[in-house]
Short mmCIF file of C-alpha atoms in Angstrom, two decimals:
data_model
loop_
_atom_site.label_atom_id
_atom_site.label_comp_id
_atom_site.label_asym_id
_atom_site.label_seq_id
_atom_site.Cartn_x
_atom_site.Cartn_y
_atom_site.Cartn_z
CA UNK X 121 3.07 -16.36 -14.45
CA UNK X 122 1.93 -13.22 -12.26
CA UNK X 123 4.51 -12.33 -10.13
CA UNK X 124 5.88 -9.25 -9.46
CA UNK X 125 9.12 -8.82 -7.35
CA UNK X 126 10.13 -6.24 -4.49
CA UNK X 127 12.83 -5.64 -2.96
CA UNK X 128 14.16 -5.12 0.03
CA UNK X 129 11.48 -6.84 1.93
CA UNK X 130 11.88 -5.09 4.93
CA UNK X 131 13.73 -1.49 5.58
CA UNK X 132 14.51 0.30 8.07
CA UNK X 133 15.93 3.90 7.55
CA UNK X 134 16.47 7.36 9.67
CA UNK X 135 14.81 10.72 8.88
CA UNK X 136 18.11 11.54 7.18
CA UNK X 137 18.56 8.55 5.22
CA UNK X 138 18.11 8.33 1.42
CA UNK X 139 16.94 4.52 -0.02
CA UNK X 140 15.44 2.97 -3.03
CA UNK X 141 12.66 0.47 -3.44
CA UNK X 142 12.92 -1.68 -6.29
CA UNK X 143 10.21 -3.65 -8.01
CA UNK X 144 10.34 -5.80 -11.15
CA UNK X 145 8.06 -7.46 -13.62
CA UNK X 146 8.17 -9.66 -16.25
CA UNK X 147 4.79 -10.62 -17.44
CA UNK X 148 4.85 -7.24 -20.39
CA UNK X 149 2.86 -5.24 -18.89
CA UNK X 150 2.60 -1.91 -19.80
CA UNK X 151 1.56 -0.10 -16.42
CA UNK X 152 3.20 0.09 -13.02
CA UNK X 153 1.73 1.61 -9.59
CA UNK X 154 3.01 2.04 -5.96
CA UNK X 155 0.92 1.74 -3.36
CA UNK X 156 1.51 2.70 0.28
CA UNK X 157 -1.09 0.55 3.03
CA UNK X 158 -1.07 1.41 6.86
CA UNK X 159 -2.06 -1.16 9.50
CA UNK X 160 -5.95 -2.28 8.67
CA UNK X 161 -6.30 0.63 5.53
CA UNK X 162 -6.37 -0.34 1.97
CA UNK X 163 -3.93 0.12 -0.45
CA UNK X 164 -3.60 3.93 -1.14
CA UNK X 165 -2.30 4.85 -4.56
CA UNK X 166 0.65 6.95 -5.17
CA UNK X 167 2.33 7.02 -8.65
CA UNK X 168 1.25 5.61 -12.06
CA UNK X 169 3.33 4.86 -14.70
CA UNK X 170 1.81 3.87 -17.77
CA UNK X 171 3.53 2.72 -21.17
CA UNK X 172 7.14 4.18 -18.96
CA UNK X 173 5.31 7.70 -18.39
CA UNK X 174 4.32 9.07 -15.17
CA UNK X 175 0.32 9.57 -15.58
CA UNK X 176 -0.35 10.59 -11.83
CA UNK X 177 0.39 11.55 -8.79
CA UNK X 178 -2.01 11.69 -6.39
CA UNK X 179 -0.49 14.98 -4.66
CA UNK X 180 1.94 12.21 -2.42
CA UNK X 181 4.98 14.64 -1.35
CA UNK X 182 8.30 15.31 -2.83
CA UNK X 183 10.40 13.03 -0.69
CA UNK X 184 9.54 10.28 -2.32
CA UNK X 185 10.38 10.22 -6.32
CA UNK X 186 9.36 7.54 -8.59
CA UNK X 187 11.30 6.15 -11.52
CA UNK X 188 10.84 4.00 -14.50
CA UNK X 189 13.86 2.73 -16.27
CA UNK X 190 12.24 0.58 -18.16
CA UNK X 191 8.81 -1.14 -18.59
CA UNK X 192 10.04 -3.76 -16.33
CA UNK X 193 11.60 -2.00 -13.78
CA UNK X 194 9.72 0.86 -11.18
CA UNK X 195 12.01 2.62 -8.13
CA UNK X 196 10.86 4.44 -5.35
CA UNK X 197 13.37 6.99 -4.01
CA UNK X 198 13.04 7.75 -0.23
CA UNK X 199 14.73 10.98 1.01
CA UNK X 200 14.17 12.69 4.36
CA UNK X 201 11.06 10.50 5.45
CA UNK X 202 8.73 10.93 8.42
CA UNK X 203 7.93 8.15 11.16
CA UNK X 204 4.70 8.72 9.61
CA UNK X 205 5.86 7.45 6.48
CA UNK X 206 5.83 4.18 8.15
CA UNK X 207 3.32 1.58 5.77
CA UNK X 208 4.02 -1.47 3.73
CA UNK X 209 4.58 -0.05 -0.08
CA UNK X 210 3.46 -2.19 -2.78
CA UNK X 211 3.86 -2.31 -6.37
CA UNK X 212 1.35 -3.69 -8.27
CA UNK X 213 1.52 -3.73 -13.09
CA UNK X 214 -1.45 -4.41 -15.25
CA UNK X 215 -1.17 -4.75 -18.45
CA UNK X 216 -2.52 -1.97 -19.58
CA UNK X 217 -4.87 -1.18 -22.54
CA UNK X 218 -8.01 -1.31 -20.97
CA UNK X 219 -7.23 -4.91 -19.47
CA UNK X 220 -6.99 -3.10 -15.09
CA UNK X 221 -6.29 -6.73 -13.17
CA UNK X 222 -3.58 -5.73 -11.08
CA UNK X 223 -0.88 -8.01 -9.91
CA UNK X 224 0.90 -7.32 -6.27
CA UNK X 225 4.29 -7.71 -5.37
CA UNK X 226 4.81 -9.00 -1.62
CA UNK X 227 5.43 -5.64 -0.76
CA UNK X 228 8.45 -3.37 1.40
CA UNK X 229 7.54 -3.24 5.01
CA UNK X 230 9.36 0.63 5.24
CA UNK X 231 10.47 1.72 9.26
CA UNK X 232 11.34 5.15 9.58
CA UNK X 233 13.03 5.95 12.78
CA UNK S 294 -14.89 10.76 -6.45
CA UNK S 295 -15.26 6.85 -6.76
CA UNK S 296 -16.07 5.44 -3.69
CA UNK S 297 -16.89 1.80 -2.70
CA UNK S 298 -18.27 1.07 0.57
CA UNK S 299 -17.50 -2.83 2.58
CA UNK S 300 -18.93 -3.38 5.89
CA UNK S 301 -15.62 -4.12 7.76
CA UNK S 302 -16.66 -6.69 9.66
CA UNK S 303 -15.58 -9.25 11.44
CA UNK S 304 -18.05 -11.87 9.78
CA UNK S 305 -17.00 -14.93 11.10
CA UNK S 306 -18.97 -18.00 9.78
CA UNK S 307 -18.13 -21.78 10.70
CA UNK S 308 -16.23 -24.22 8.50
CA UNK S 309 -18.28 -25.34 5.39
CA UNK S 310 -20.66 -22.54 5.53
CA UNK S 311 -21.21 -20.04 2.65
CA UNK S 312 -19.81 -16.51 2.86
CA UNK S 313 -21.02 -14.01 1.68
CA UNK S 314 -19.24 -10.66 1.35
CA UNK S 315 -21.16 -7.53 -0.54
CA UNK S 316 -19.74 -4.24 -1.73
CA UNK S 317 -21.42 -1.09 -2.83
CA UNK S 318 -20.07 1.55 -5.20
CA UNK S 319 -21.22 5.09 -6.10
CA UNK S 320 -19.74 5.63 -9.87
CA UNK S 321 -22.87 4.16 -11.90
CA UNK S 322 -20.26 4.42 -15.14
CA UNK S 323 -17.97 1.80 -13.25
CA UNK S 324 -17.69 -1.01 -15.44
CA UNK S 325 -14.52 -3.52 -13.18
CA UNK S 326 -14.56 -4.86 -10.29
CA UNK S 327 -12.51 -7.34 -8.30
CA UNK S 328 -11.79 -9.03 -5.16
CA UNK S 329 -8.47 -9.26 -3.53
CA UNK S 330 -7.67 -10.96 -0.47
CA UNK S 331 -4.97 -9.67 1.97
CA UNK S 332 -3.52 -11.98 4.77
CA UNK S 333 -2.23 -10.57 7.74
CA UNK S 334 0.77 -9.03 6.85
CA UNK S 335 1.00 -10.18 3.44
CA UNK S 336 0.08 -8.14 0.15
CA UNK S 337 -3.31 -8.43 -1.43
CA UNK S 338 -3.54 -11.52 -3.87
CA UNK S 339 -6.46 -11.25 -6.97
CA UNK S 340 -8.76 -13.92 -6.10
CA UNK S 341 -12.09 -12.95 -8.90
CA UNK S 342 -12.49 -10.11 -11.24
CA UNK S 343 -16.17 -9.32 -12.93
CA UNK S 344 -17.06 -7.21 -15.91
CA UNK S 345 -20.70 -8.52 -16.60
CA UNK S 346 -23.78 -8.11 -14.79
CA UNK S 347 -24.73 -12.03 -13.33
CA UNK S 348 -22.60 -14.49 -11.55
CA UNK S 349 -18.95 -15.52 -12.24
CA UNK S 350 -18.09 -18.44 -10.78
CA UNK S 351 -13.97 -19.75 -9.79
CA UNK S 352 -14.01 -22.93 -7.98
CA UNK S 353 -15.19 -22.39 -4.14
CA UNK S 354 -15.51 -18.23 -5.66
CA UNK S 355 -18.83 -16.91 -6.99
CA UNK S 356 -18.33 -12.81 -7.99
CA UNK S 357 -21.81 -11.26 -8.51
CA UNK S 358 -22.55 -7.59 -10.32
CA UNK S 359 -25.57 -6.00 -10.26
CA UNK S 360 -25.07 -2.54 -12.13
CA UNK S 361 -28.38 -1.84 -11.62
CA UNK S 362 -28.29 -1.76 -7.69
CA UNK S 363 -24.12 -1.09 -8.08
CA UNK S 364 -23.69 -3.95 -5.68
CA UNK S 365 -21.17 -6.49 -6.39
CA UNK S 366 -20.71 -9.61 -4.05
CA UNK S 367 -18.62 -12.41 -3.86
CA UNK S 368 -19.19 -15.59 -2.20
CA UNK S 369 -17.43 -18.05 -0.82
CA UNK S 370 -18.83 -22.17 -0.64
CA UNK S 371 -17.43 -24.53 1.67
CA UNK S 372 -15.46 -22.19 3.89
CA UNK S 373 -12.57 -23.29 5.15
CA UNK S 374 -10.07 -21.63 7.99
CA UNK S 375 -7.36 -20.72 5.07
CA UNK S 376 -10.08 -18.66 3.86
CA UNK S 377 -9.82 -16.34 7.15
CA UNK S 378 -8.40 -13.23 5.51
CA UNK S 379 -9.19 -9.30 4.76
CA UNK S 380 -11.39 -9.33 1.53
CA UNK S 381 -11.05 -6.18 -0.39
CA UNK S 382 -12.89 -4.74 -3.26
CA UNK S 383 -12.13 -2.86 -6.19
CA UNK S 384 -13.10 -0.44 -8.99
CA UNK S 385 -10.78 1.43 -11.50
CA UNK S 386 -10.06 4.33 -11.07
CA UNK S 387 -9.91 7.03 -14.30
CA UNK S 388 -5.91 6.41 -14.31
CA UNK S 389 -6.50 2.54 -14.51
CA UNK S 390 -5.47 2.49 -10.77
CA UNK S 391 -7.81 0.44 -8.16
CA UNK S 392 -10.00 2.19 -5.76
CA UNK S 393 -10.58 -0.33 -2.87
CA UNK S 394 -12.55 -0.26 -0.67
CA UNK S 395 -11.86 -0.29 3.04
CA UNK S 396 -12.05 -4.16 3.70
CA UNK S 397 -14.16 -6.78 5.14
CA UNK S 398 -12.46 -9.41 7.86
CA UNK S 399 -13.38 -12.80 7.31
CA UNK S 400 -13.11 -15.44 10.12
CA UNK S 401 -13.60 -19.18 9.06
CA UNK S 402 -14.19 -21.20 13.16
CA UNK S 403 -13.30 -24.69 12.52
#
């Protein structure tokens, strides 16, 4: 079994909104990433979490705040967006330990308006 | 910085041909790759991964790593018009995250 669930699957939020993605695994695996992909990019990376410990951030900016309750469970906290935040945000797990296959959820088609 | 380069396309080949879709990357320490392909609209979905130098075969899927050249390839027999997708390819990054490349569209004509 390889899934990995998101929800909501779509979202649609104002600039002064605040929302949380949620994404869930079940397969043990010890690391946990969001991704953000705009029409015909790739996946960009945001946040890492490996073993339930936040291992990068690759400089994304402070309105949106990760979270790892457990080592199932990843959030992504949306405050104050942009219309430019506008992308499909995916969470992918591995499991970790030198093993890197990563496993996508279906993803959160995110509208900012 | 990793990079890894795709020619984006769009290679269209007719039904029951062979595709073939190449990839080159600059780290010469990189040591995983893999393939993902992305419907329209959907999320990517791991289709091959390859660790060895040679040929790794999956059904209608053939990954192919040449560390030497740092070109990996997959290829895809009998081609059918499911197969019409965005291929993407990967490395790991030094955080265990994937660096992808930007994508290469692939259009099966019946």
């Amino acid at each position: 079994d390889t899934e990995v669930t998101q929800t909501p699957k779509h979202l649609v939020m104002g600039m002064t909104n605040k929302k949380s993605l949620k994404c869930e695994q079940h397969m043990g695996h010890r690391a946990m990433y969001w991704y953000k992909q705009k029409a015909k990019k790739p996946p960009e990376l945001m946040f890492v979490y490996s073993y339930e410990k936040l291992s990068i951030n690759e400089s994304v900016p402070s309105r949106f705040s990760p979270e790892c309750p457990n080592s199932s469970l990843l959030n992504l906290h949306l405050h104050a967006l942009q219309p430019e935040d506008s992308a499909l945000y995916l969470c992918a797990s591995s499991q970790g330990g030198g093993i890197y296959e990563q496993y996508f959820g279906p993803g959160t088609r995110l509208t900012v308006t | 910085q990793k990079e890894v380069e795709q020619n984006s396309g769009p290679l269209s080949v007719p039904e029951g041909a062979i595709a073939s879709l190449n990839c080159t990357y600059s780290d010469r320490g990189s040591q995983s790759f893999f393939w993902y392909r992305q419907y329209s609209g959907k999320s990517p979905e791991l289709i091959m991964f390859i660790y060895s130098n040679g040929d790794k075969e999956d059904g209608r899927f053939t990954a192919q790593l040449n560390k030497a050249s740092q070109y990996v390839s997959l290829l895809i027999r009998d081609s059918q018009p499911s197969d019409s997708a965005t291929y993407l390819c990967a490395c790991v990054g030094s955080q265990g995250n994937l660096i992808f490349g930007k994508g290469t569209k692939l259009s099966v004509k019946p």
